[in-house]
Amino acid sequence: MSLDDQLDIIRSPRHQNQRETAVVLSAVEETLRDQRYGETPTAYFAALLALLSQSIAPSGGIVNKELATSVVYLLDLVTPHVPAPLLRSKFSQILTSIAPVLTNHEVEAPLIKSSIGCLGSLLVAQDSAAWALPPAQITPRRALAGLLVLASDHRPKVRKRAQDTITHVLKSPPPSPSLDHPAADMCAETVMLTVHDVMTANGKNKKKKGKSQAQEDHHQPGLMHALQAVKTIAAASGGWPSKKIEPLCQMLMNISKSNNDYLTIAAFEVFETMFEGMADEFSSSKFPRLMEAIRELRPSQTDSQLLPPWVAVVSRGYHVSAQIDPEDTFRKLPDIFEMISGFLSSSSHNIRISASECLISFLVNCVPGKVVWNPSISDETTLDNVAGLGTSLLGAKYQAAWMESFSVLSALFENLKGRCAIRMDETVRVVGELRSNDSFQGKKQADDVLGKAVRAVGPEAFLNILPLNLAKSRADQPGRAWLLPILRDHVLNTNLAHFKSEFVPLSEAMFQRVIDHGANEKTMEIKIFETLVHQIWALLPGYCTFPLDLTTAFDQEFAELLSNLLYKQTELRSDICKALQMLVDSNQEISKACHTANLPRRITKEAAERNIVHLSEFSGNLLAVLFNVYSETFPQYRGFILPCINAYLSITPDKELLETFSRVTSMLEAALADSTSQTQAEKQNHSQPKGEKQPATTHTLMDLIVTLSIYLPRSTFPALFSLTALILSQATDPQLQKKAYKLLPRLATSPTGIEAFKNQDCSRELQSLLLNSASTATPPCRRDRLAAIAVVIEHLWPSSLHFIPSILSEVIISTKEVNEKARSTAFDLLVLMARKMNQGGTISQSKIPHMPQDAPDAKASLEEFFTMVSAGLVGSTPHMVSASITALSRILYDFHDRLPPLATKDLIATMDLFLTSANREIVRSVLGFVKVTVITLPESIVKPRLQSLVPGLMSWSHEHKARFRSKVKHILERMIRRFGFELVDQYCPEEDRKFINNIRKTKDRLKRKKGTNRGNEDDDEAAADQPKRKNRFESEYDRAIYGSDESESTDDDGSQDHSDAERGNRRARGSKTYIVEDSDEPLDLLDRKALAHISSSRPVRGKQAESSQKQKGSKMDADGKFIFGADEDGDDGDPMVIDFKGRDGGGDVEGTVEEGIGAYVDAIKGRDAVQRGRGGRLKFSNKRDRKGEVEEDGEDGGGGGGDDARKSERGGKKSGHNRGRPGGKASQPSSGKGAISARTHLRGNGTGRNAGGGRGGRRGGSS
């Protein structure tokens, strides 16, 4: 950004703190204009220097803080644009002026930051002579020393500005032959001294402070800031000054052994910065010295504290060394590999882990690619040494580290690849012997090593070292069937002939043993042989992935073998189909790849193309086999066959493809003719038994045609479309219709199909096809039919837009489909139609069905499309009217900004009329339209309509069916949020003001609650830990229509909103649900009564249960049974007395199953129980007791009993905590068959419903 741009920002300040700076700048510019100096950087610089001397006195400090802040800020902007000689001449004056600011720790951060920036510009302008002056004088070195002090300041912004300035200064050295800045050594010494002083001070403080205070200072911010300054110097000086490398490494290694993880990470970051700084060509000459210094700091082999960080630094260092000089680093690899591998014999697990990770890093980063693929003689020697060191890791010396050694060996095989052959044979043999031992614990790690060996040397060389020994096993040659899964997962890019020569005979031998067993019951040995056969053929997909000898190994004999297996061995079909598919896909991947860096190097593009040509010779026969197998397979098992068919269709020559298509279509036509002529009775007679059913032949053949379609030439499309028309005209088979409709979307995925759709004649034929099949379309195929229509409309010509109004009514009515996917497709199709109409064109209305032949043409436009959709508003059925309104809502949401305002206003006015309809289906759609209007349309359009919209909405606010009330409430909430409460309240009818006021009060209550929760830090942390809620809407339109960011309510008092908010808070904190278990046996979750043992409060157990029982006054007899309510009321002799503690509000007892029994007794025998009077009429008792309850007797059909009872119930609801609950437990029946005969003691004055599960308790007095 130029100086003028920066000053323009100041001239028009946006913030309050910039206005003082704008005033100073205005005064400076006015002065310059008066004196005619011109607004140049030099003129600004001179004027600001004069103001600087007035605001800051060198001896007296800051005279005017506000003026000083503005002047120094402007100087910070101007000095980078001032000529360097002028800055050098004014260096002493400026440094003397801003020194009081930099040395005063009480100065505010903005002034210090601007002073640092100004000083940085001055230091960059200095020459070599100035940097050579001693720091005792007012020199650049002295100023830089002050910046180094600020680089460790406790204020983050000041510290950051100082560090950035130091970096800028050190990266802009004056011209000199040295690699480093003249002050780099001084900076290095200063920051290292700072680190040393901070470490010394921390050590003294730890001795003086207690343990608790030492934990408070665990982060050691002073040392962290000092290390950040070291990192700044390292980044700015090309890694680090050459003369100061050794002491820095020593210091960082001492810090790395600290128990403070933050300090260890900070030290590693310094090393990382040094390595990055020395990676370029300019500073790479310092890197050998750095690595030598690090190697000399090698700690003791038993130092578990310092050794892991040192190993990590060495690993990263040689990674950078491999980037600078890969060949030299590879030559050093045996030495450094031997040095680090020695640590694997350590008894410390951390040291062994660090050493193994370091060795893996060496193998990954220090082995160049050209060494693997084209090594020289010296490279071969290095590889021999590294391989020998890797094999030595399996010796007894490293037995404790074998798990770590396996990781290193895996990396060795993975990175040396084919160069491991012969060199690592002994390693494979030793690991295989260890893996064969049943008592060996590291089988998983050994399997990984062997798998990487298979990938590196190939299965043939691997099996020469570790043979399977399955065909003829002997005592001295144990079988290794466990190798088959390893081979399956790692065989790749090898010779297919090896599978034919090694595994095909082995599979035949294993299968022959199964055949010899006959039809007898399978023994375990026979099952093992069957498993071995499956595992052998599971290897074939790996052999068929990037094969090296496909043209010679895949011959007619092998193809016939695979075909026979596909027919006869259904269990092997999955592996064989996958293998056949991989033959094509892997070669096509190479032949079509632009970059072959990640592909196998042993197969070229030319070889892959030859392989594809060779496979195409077998594609015709293989397709015939696959078609037959597909027709014989049940639908749920066909998933792997179609991808294989697709692969071979893509390489089949056109001639064979046409023959295949002709054969399949003729078979399908014959099958269609048979199914048409067959009567329903014949179909039932030939129906298959229940269970797995083979699909109809027509379905199978249609699947094959859909699969074939994208590979067919354009000449076959007429026959394809005529066959589709034949199927679509038959409404007797909905599933076959669905498959036929899928043909058009399938064709749209191929270039040939897209070209056909763009052809006007073909498009006209498809339009006619879709229009003629509308009458026979079945509901199950609705979604696929809409998808086919979308394909035609997408490629519609501007002169063929009459197809849109011809099909529009079907699309509109589909927006009300029960199937969600069909609805979604219909909405997307509506939007597509609107876009197509918006692009312009001509609508030939005479070609629209049921239109006169002399109808004039119309011009296509978005407004015309809205008019077409609006025609459905005069439909004969409410369903059609509702669908039209829903369609208008969707397209208005997407295109409201492109529709003329007048058309929008007319549309809203029309909806006002429908809002007064008596049909709920129509009004439900109108409410969605109103919501879209309120959310999306401009205020200038919506505000004038509020006068009619609000009363119309209020007329439905009393309707609870279909959630009309909640929908209206949410729309009103949106209105209030957008237009304000006063405006909505103004148009609200007087009798509905209570509803509007309730919405306002609810919102205010929620705002206050949110403000309270925002102040609670624990709630904030809990909410932050919760994962983000997944979006449950598929589109923004669905969010607008169905979404609500506020809770919806159906109660006038807002209690539902309040409960929703409470529920949301509980959900944010995490719901707590407990299972109440018996102490003797666990809860049976399959029991129907298990729900009674689910509680939202923590169950009381143990001593708490005993103490709670004592508090309740419960007693226990000699058998351990509880006795309730025996003493207090004089009912000692009646064991069936049921005592309800807590009914008066004094006890807080959870509801249990026993309480439910008590509630039932209360309802039958209690004070409020229903009784029969004379003549059998029901009699209710609502008597006023001593505490003021109403006492009236009334019979059903009486005048006032019901009203009084309801009043009493409402009074009970208002009592809040007086709603008692059954507190006692029923004792076991003393005699009989479990019948309950008891007197009930009721306490409490709560009023509630007289059923056991009702809200609140029952009213009653002491009996």
XYZ file of N, CA and C in Angstrom, residues 793-962:
510
model
N -35.580 -31.298 -20.241
C -35.720 -29.836 -20.110
C -34.356 -29.161 -20.062
N -33.384 -29.808 -19.470
C -32.051 -29.206 -19.363
C -31.444 -28.927 -20.740
N -31.750 -29.782 -21.710
C -31.198 -29.619 -23.055
C -32.264 -29.146 -24.051
N -33.301 -28.496 -23.542
C -34.408 -28.071 -24.393
C -34.003 -26.897 -25.277
N -34.462 -26.931 -26.526
C -34.196 -25.829 -27.461
C -35.111 -24.644 -27.129
N -34.692 -23.396 -27.428
C -35.569 -22.237 -27.163
C -36.873 -22.273 -27.944
N -36.891 -22.998 -29.072
C -38.116 -23.090 -29.855
C -39.027 -24.220 -29.402
N -38.592 -25.002 -28.411
C -39.390 -26.149 -27.948
C -39.886 -25.951 -26.520
N -39.994 -24.702 -26.101
C -40.388 -24.447 -24.720
C -41.848 -24.772 -24.452
N -42.635 -25.096 -25.484
C -44.019 -25.488 -25.237
C -44.110 -26.782 -24.435
N -42.998 -27.520 -24.348
C -42.988 -28.746 -23.553
C -43.156 -28.438 -22.061
N -42.676 -27.269 -21.625
C -42.760 -26.924 -20.198
C -44.210 -26.771 -19.748
N -45.047 -25.935 -20.398
C -46.448 -25.876 -19.954
C -47.203 -27.178 -20.193
N -46.746 -27.995 -21.137
C -47.430 -29.262 -21.391
C -47.257 -30.236 -20.233
N -46.119 -30.171 -19.580
C -45.807 -31.127 -18.512
C -45.902 -30.487 -17.134
N -46.179 -29.181 -17.083
C -46.082 -28.426 -15.828
C -47.072 -28.911 -14.783
N -48.276 -29.228 -15.161
C -49.280 -29.642 -14.173
C -48.855 -30.903 -13.443
N -48.210 -31.826 -14.146
C -47.739 -33.050 -13.499
C -46.632 -32.741 -12.492
N -45.757 -31.813 -12.841
C -44.666 -31.462 -11.933
C -45.225 -30.768 -10.689
N -46.222 -29.899 -10.880
C -46.799 -29.181 -9.741
C -47.473 -30.151 -8.786
N -48.260 -31.055 -9.310
C -48.960 -32.006 -8.444
C -47.981 -32.950 -7.761
N -46.785 -33.137 -8.345
C -45.777 -34.018 -7.735
C -45.139 -33.389 -6.505
N -45.281 -32.076 -6.333
C -44.750 -31.446 -5.118
C -45.508 -31.864 -3.871
N -46.644 -32.548 -4.045
C -47.420 -33.045 -2.916
C -47.306 -34.563 -2.775
N -46.316 -35.155 -3.428
C -46.127 -36.590 -3.348
C -45.775 -37.013 -1.924
N -46.141 -38.218 -1.570
C -45.813 -38.755 -0.253
C -44.326 -39.057 -0.164
N -43.740 -39.549 -1.241
C -42.319 -39.885 -1.261
C -41.474 -38.613 -1.209
N -40.585 -38.559 -0.238
C -39.784 -37.347 -0.049
C -38.849 -37.092 -1.229
N -38.242 -38.150 -1.756
C -37.330 -37.975 -2.880
C -38.069 -37.485 -4.124
N -39.293 -37.958 -4.305
C -40.082 -37.474 -5.442
C -40.416 -35.999 -5.275
N -40.761 -35.583 -4.060
C -41.044 -34.159 -3.821
C -39.816 -33.307 -4.086
N -38.686 -33.760 -3.570
C -37.460 -32.993 -3.768
C -37.108 -32.867 -5.246
N -37.266 -33.954 -5.989
C -37.003 -33.909 -7.425
C -37.964 -32.973 -8.137
N -39.222 -32.951 -7.701
C -40.205 -32.054 -8.316
C -39.840 -30.589 -8.062
N -39.419 -30.271 -6.869
C -39.018 -28.888 -6.570
C -37.807 -28.479 -7.403
N -36.829 -29.365 -7.500
C -35.647 -29.059 -8.320
C -36.028 -28.874 -9.788
N -36.981 -29.662 -10.250
C -37.421 -29.549 -11.632
C -38.148 -28.220 -11.862
N -38.911 -27.767 -10.886
C -39.566 -26.465 -11.009
C -38.538 -25.347 -11.155
N -37.510 -25.390 -10.345
C -36.458 -24.374 -10.431
C -35.757 -24.442 -11.782
N -35.515 -25.669 -12.275
C -34.884 -25.828 -13.589
C -35.773 -25.251 -14.689
N -37.068 -25.503 -14.601
C -37.988 -24.928 -15.582
C -37.958 -23.406 -15.549
N -37.948 -22.838 -14.358
C -37.920 -21.380 -14.243
C -36.651 -20.802 -14.855
N -35.539 -21.452 -14.627
C -34.280 -20.966 -15.217
C -34.328 -21.065 -16.742
N -34.903 -22.161 -17.237
C -34.982 -22.314 -18.687
C -35.881 -21.245 -19.286
N -36.989 -20.940 -18.646
C -37.880 -19.894 -19.140
C -37.233 -18.525 -19.030
N -36.421 -18.334 -18.006
C -35.763 -17.041 -17.819
C -34.714 -16.775 -18.887
N -34.214 -17.844 -19.533
C -33.228 -17.671 -20.595
C -33.837 -17.159 -21.895
N -35.155 -17.166 -21.974
C -35.821 -16.633 -23.164
C -36.119 -17.708 -24.183
N -36.944 -17.359 -25.155
C -37.346 -18.288 -26.197
C -38.788 -18.036 -26.597
N -39.320 -18.956 -27.378
C -40.682 -18.821 -27.887
C -41.511 -20.017 -27.452
N -42.724 -19.742 -26.966
C -43.642 -20.794 -26.544
C -44.739 -20.907 -27.594
N -44.754 -21.991 -28.323
C -45.785 -22.226 -29.344
C -47.023 -22.782 -28.643
N -47.938 -21.912 -28.298
C -49.092 -22.335 -27.505
C -50.024 -23.264 -28.286
N -49.944 -23.215 -29.593
C -50.792 -24.120 -30.384
C -50.369 -25.576 -30.231
N -49.128 -25.824 -29.798
C -48.637 -27.189 -29.630
C -48.904 -27.736 -28.234
N -49.442 -26.903 -27.367
C -49.751 -27.353 -26.012
C -51.067 -28.126 -26.053
N -51.150 -29.277 -25.409
C -52.408 -30.040 -25.417
C -53.572 -29.206 -24.875
N -54.742 -29.393 -25.479
C -55.989 -28.737 -25.090
C -55.957 -27.233 -25.366
N -55.057 -26.785 -26.192
C -55.028 -25.379 -26.600
C -55.484 -25.297 -28.057
N -56.168 -24.219 -28.435
C -56.629 -24.100 -29.839
C -55.452 -24.002 -30.802
N -55.699 -24.411 -32.025
C -54.635 -24.423 -33.027
C -54.210 -23.011 -33.434
N -55.076 -22.053 -33.257
C -54.727 -20.683 -33.650
C -54.242 -19.852 -32.476
N -53.860 -20.504 -31.401
C -53.358 -19.762 -30.233
C -52.059 -19.071 -30.593
N -51.887 -17.801 -30.203
C -50.667 -17.078 -30.578
C -49.469 -17.548 -29.762
N -48.321 -17.330 -30.336
C -47.095 -17.668 -29.624
C -46.850 -16.657 -28.507
N -46.174 -17.129 -27.460
C -45.851 -16.266 -26.315
C -44.343 -16.236 -26.129
N -43.888 -15.152 -25.565
C -42.456 -14.991 -25.304
C -42.126 -15.567 -23.935
N -41.106 -16.386 -23.889
C -40.719 -17.030 -22.636
C -40.039 -16.022 -21.717
N -40.450 -16.035 -20.473
C -39.843 -15.169 -19.467
C -40.187 -15.738 -18.103
N -39.535 -15.211 -17.103
C -39.796 -15.669 -15.747
C -41.215 -15.293 -15.307
N -41.653 -14.110 -15.673
C -42.995 -13.685 -15.304
C -44.047 -14.570 -15.975
N -43.775 -14.985 -17.203
C -44.696 -15.877 -17.901
C -44.773 -17.229 -17.202
N -43.636 -17.698 -16.676
C -43.643 -18.975 -15.961
C -44.466 -18.873 -14.681
N -44.344 -17.751 -13.964
C -45.173 -17.557 -12.776
C -46.654 -17.557 -13.155
N -46.960 -16.986 -14.299
C -48.349 -16.979 -14.757
C -48.842 -18.397 -15.036
N -47.974 -19.222 -15.637
C -48.350 -20.611 -15.901
C -48.627 -21.368 -14.600
N -47.745 -21.187 -13.638
C -47.936 -21.890 -12.374
C -49.181 -21.371 -11.660
N -49.429 -20.072 -11.774
C -50.597 -19.485 -11.104
C -51.900 -19.995 -11.693
N -51.863 -20.533 -12.895
C -53.088 -21.080 -13.485
C -53.639 -22.222 -12.655
N -52.790 -22.901 -11.901
C -53.260 -23.987 -11.056
C -54.080 -23.516 -9.868
N -54.066 -22.212 -9.589
C -54.842 -21.695 -8.462
C -56.342 -21.799 -8.706
N -56.748 -21.946 -9.952
C -58.169 -22.109 -10.272
C -58.497 -23.570 -10.490
N -57.687 -24.464 -9.914
C -57.912 -25.892 -10.072
C -59.233 -26.316 -9.473
N -59.696 -27.459 -9.920
C -61.006 -27.950 -9.484
C -60.952 -28.630 -8.127
N -59.754 -29.003 -7.667
C -59.625 -29.708 -6.386
C -58.734 -28.904 -5.454
N -58.990 -28.953 -4.150
C -58.093 -28.273 -3.196
C -56.665 -28.791 -3.258
N -56.505 -30.059 -3.597
C -55.167 -30.631 -3.683
C -54.336 -29.927 -4.756
N -54.948 -29.665 -5.911
C -54.244 -28.978 -6.988
C -53.950 -27.526 -6.608
N -54.890 -26.876 -5.964
C -54.669 -25.487 -5.543
C -53.527 -25.417 -4.530
N -53.547 -26.347 -3.573
C -52.478 -26.379 -2.573
C -51.125 -26.636 -3.214
N -51.059 -27.565 -4.179
C -49.795 -27.848 -4.863
C -49.305 -26.630 -5.644
N -50.211 -25.898 -6.264
C -49.816 -24.704 -7.020
C -49.249 -23.640 -6.094
N -49.862 -23.458 -4.941
C -49.340 -22.475 -3.982
C -47.959 -22.893 -3.481
N -47.802 -24.176 -3.211
C -46.484 -24.668 -2.780
C -45.434 -24.452 -3.866
N -45.796 -24.703 -5.112
C -44.853 -24.484 -6.217
C -44.499 -23.006 -6.344
N -45.488 -22.146 -6.202
C -45.209 -20.703 -6.260
C -44.290 -20.269 -5.131
N -44.462 -20.857 -3.966
C -43.585 -20.520 -2.836
C -42.139 -20.858 -3.152
N -41.930 -22.020 -3.768
C -40.549 -22.433 -4.040
C -39.887 -21.540 -5.088
N -40.564 -21.301 -6.189
C -39.920 -20.505 -7.240
C -39.826 -19.033 -6.827
N -40.747 -18.561 -5.979
C -40.615 -17.194 -5.470
C -39.393 -17.074 -4.576
N -39.125 -18.104 -3.790
C -37.951 -18.077 -2.914
C -36.655 -17.981 -3.727
N -36.601 -18.668 -4.859
C -35.376 -18.684 -5.660
C -35.259 -17.496 -6.600
N -36.369 -16.946 -7.041
C -36.313 -15.926 -8.094
C -37.017 -14.623 -7.687
N -37.135 -14.359 -6.391
C -37.841 -13.147 -5.964
C -37.121 -11.876 -6.393
N -35.793 -11.934 -6.533
C -35.044 -10.744 -6.914
C -35.081 -10.489 -8.419
N -35.593 -11.440 -9.214
C -35.677 -11.258 -10.667
C -37.101 -10.995 -11.142
N -38.061 -11.121 -10.270
C -39.461 -10.928 -10.642
C -39.817 -9.448 -10.521
N -40.561 -8.889 -11.471
C -40.964 -7.480 -11.357
C -41.771 -7.234 -10.090
N -41.584 -6.074 -9.448
C -42.297 -5.804 -8.187
C -43.810 -5.857 -8.340
N -44.330 -5.395 -9.488
C -45.774 -5.400 -9.678
C -46.322 -6.821 -9.680
N -45.620 -7.745 -10.346
C -46.063 -9.141 -10.365
C -46.006 -9.748 -8.962
N -45.005 -9.361 -8.206
C -44.896 -9.869 -6.836
C -46.061 -9.378 -5.986
N -46.405 -8.113 -6.115
C -47.511 -7.557 -5.337
C -48.833 -8.228 -5.709
N -49.053 -8.470 -6.984
C -50.278 -9.145 -7.396
C -50.355 -10.564 -6.835
N -49.202 -11.207 -6.790
C -49.174 -12.569 -6.266
C -49.525 -12.588 -4.782
N -48.997 -11.624 -4.028
C -49.294 -11.566 -2.596
C -50.762 -11.241 -2.372
N -51.284 -10.333 -3.186
C -52.701 -9.994 -3.054
C -53.588 -11.211 -3.308
N -53.207 -12.042 -4.262
C -53.979 -13.253 -4.530
C -53.937 -14.205 -3.337
N -52.778 -14.304 -2.710
C -52.652 -15.199 -1.564
C -53.465 -14.703 -0.375
N -53.661 -13.399 -0.262
C -54.519 -12.876 0.801
C -55.921 -13.472 0.717
N -56.394 -13.659 -0.493
C -57.730 -14.229 -0.675
C -57.763 -15.692 -0.228
N -56.712 -16.440 -0.582
C -56.681 -17.850 -0.197
C -56.482 -18.027 1.297
N -55.957 -17.001 1.974
C -55.764 -17.102 3.415
C -57.096 -17.167 4.151
N -58.147 -16.694 3.504
C -59.483 -16.744 4.097
C -60.246 -17.998 3.703
N -59.583 -18.937 3.018
C -60.248 -20.167 2.596
C -60.602 -21.021 3.808
N -61.594 -21.831 3.650
C -62.006 -22.731 4.727
C -61.335 -24.093 4.631
N -60.574 -24.318 3.593
C -59.915 -25.605 3.396
C -58.545 -25.580 4.062
N -58.303 -26.514 4.967
C -57.050 -26.514 5.725
C -55.849 -26.835 4.831
N -56.000 -27.704 3.858
C -54.871 -28.046 2.981
C -54.398 -26.827 2.210
N -55.346 -26.013 1.724
C -54.964 -24.801 0.992
C -54.297 -23.810 1.937
N -54.862 -23.629 3.114
C -54.313 -22.641 4.052
C -52.921 -23.064 4.523
N -52.701 -24.372 4.669
C -51.371 -24.821 5.076
C -50.317 -24.397 4.057
N -50.628 -24.511 2.787
C -49.692 -24.062 1.751
C -49.566 -22.544 1.741
N -50.683 -21.840 1.995
C -50.630 -20.376 2.015
C -49.736 -19.893 3.156
N -49.768 -20.569 4.296
C -48.892 -20.181 5.410
C -47.422 -20.322 5.014
N -47.093 -21.373 4.266
C -45.717 -21.489 3.766
C -45.363 -20.369 2.815
N -46.291 -19.986 1.965
C -46.045 -18.868 1.048
C -45.847 -17.565 1.823
N -46.674 -17.328 2.832
C -46.539 -16.095 3.634
C -45.187 -16.071 4.342
N -44.752 -17.210 4.811
C -43.449 -17.258 5.491
C -42.316 -16.914 4.524
N -42.366 -17.452 3.314
C -41.365 -17.095 2.304
C -41.426 -15.602 2.005
N -42.619 -15.064 1.933
C -42.779 -13.634 1.660
C -42.132 -12.793 2.750
N -42.399 -13.139 3.989
C -41.873 -12.362 5.114
C -40.351 -12.457 5.175
N -39.795 -13.604 4.824
C -38.352 -13.817 4.972
C -37.566 -13.204 3.815
N -38.052 -13.342 2.587
C -37.216 -13.045 1.424
C -37.522 -11.719 0.752
N -38.757 -11.299 0.709
C -39.107 -10.117 -0.087
C -38.677 -8.833 0.602
N -38.468 -7.767 -0.179
C -38.068 -6.482 0.416
C -39.184 -5.914 1.299
N -38.763 -5.072 2.250
C -39.725 -4.469 3.160
C -40.716 -3.579 2.425
N -40.276 -2.948 1.343
C -41.165 -2.046 0.612
C -42.357 -2.777 0.020
N -42.231 -4.069 -0.209
C -43.336 -4.851 -0.764
C -44.184 -5.466 0.341
N -43.540 -5.915 1.408
C -44.260 -6.651 2.446
C -45.006 -5.706 3.388
N -44.406 -4.599 3.754
C -45.024 -3.707 4.744
C -46.443 -3.289 4.363
N -46.693 -2.850 3.131
C -48.078 -2.452 2.801
C -49.080 -3.599 2.900
N -48.606 -4.843 2.832
C -49.527 -5.977 2.878
C -49.783 -6.467 4.290
N -49.070 -5.918 5.292
C -49.271 -6.378 6.663
C -50.686 -6.098 7.149
N -51.296 -5.051 6.643
C -52.648 -4.682 7.079
C -53.656 -5.785 6.788
N -53.431 -6.538 5.725
C -54.327 -7.652 5.411
C -53.753 -8.999 5.834
N -52.417 -9.104 5.866
C -51.800 -10.381 6.227
C -51.998 -10.709 7.693
N -51.786 -9.741 8.577
C -51.846 -10.019 10.014
C -53.244 -10.463 10.436
N -54.338 -9.751 10.063
C -55.662 -10.274 10.438
C -55.957 -11.650 9.838
N -55.492 -11.877 8.597
C -55.702 -13.191 8.004
C -55.000 -14.296 8.771
N -53.779 -14.010 9.216
C -53.059 -14.995 10.023
C -53.735 -15.211 11.364
N -54.205 -14.130 11.984
C -54.829 -14.245 13.292
C -56.100 -15.085 13.250
N -56.755 -15.107 12.103
C -57.967 -15.916 12.012
C -57.671 -17.401 12.133
N -56.394 -17.800 11.898
C -56.005 -19.210 12.021
C -55.172 -19.475 13.271
N -54.982 -18.462 14.109
C -54.180 -18.662 15.320
C -54.920 -19.445 16.387
N -56.225 -19.641 16.215
C -56.994 -20.405 17.190
C -57.169 -21.859 16.774
N -56.627 -22.213 15.623
C -56.758 -23.577 15.106
C -55.555 -24.402 15.541
N -55.795 -25.485 16.272
C -54.705 -26.312 16.785
C -54.400 -27.500 15.889
N -55.297 -27.866 15.002
C -55.046 -29.008 14.131
C -53.954 -28.689 13.130
N -53.152 -29.724 12.823
C -52.054 -29.592 11.841
C -51.088 -28.481 12.217
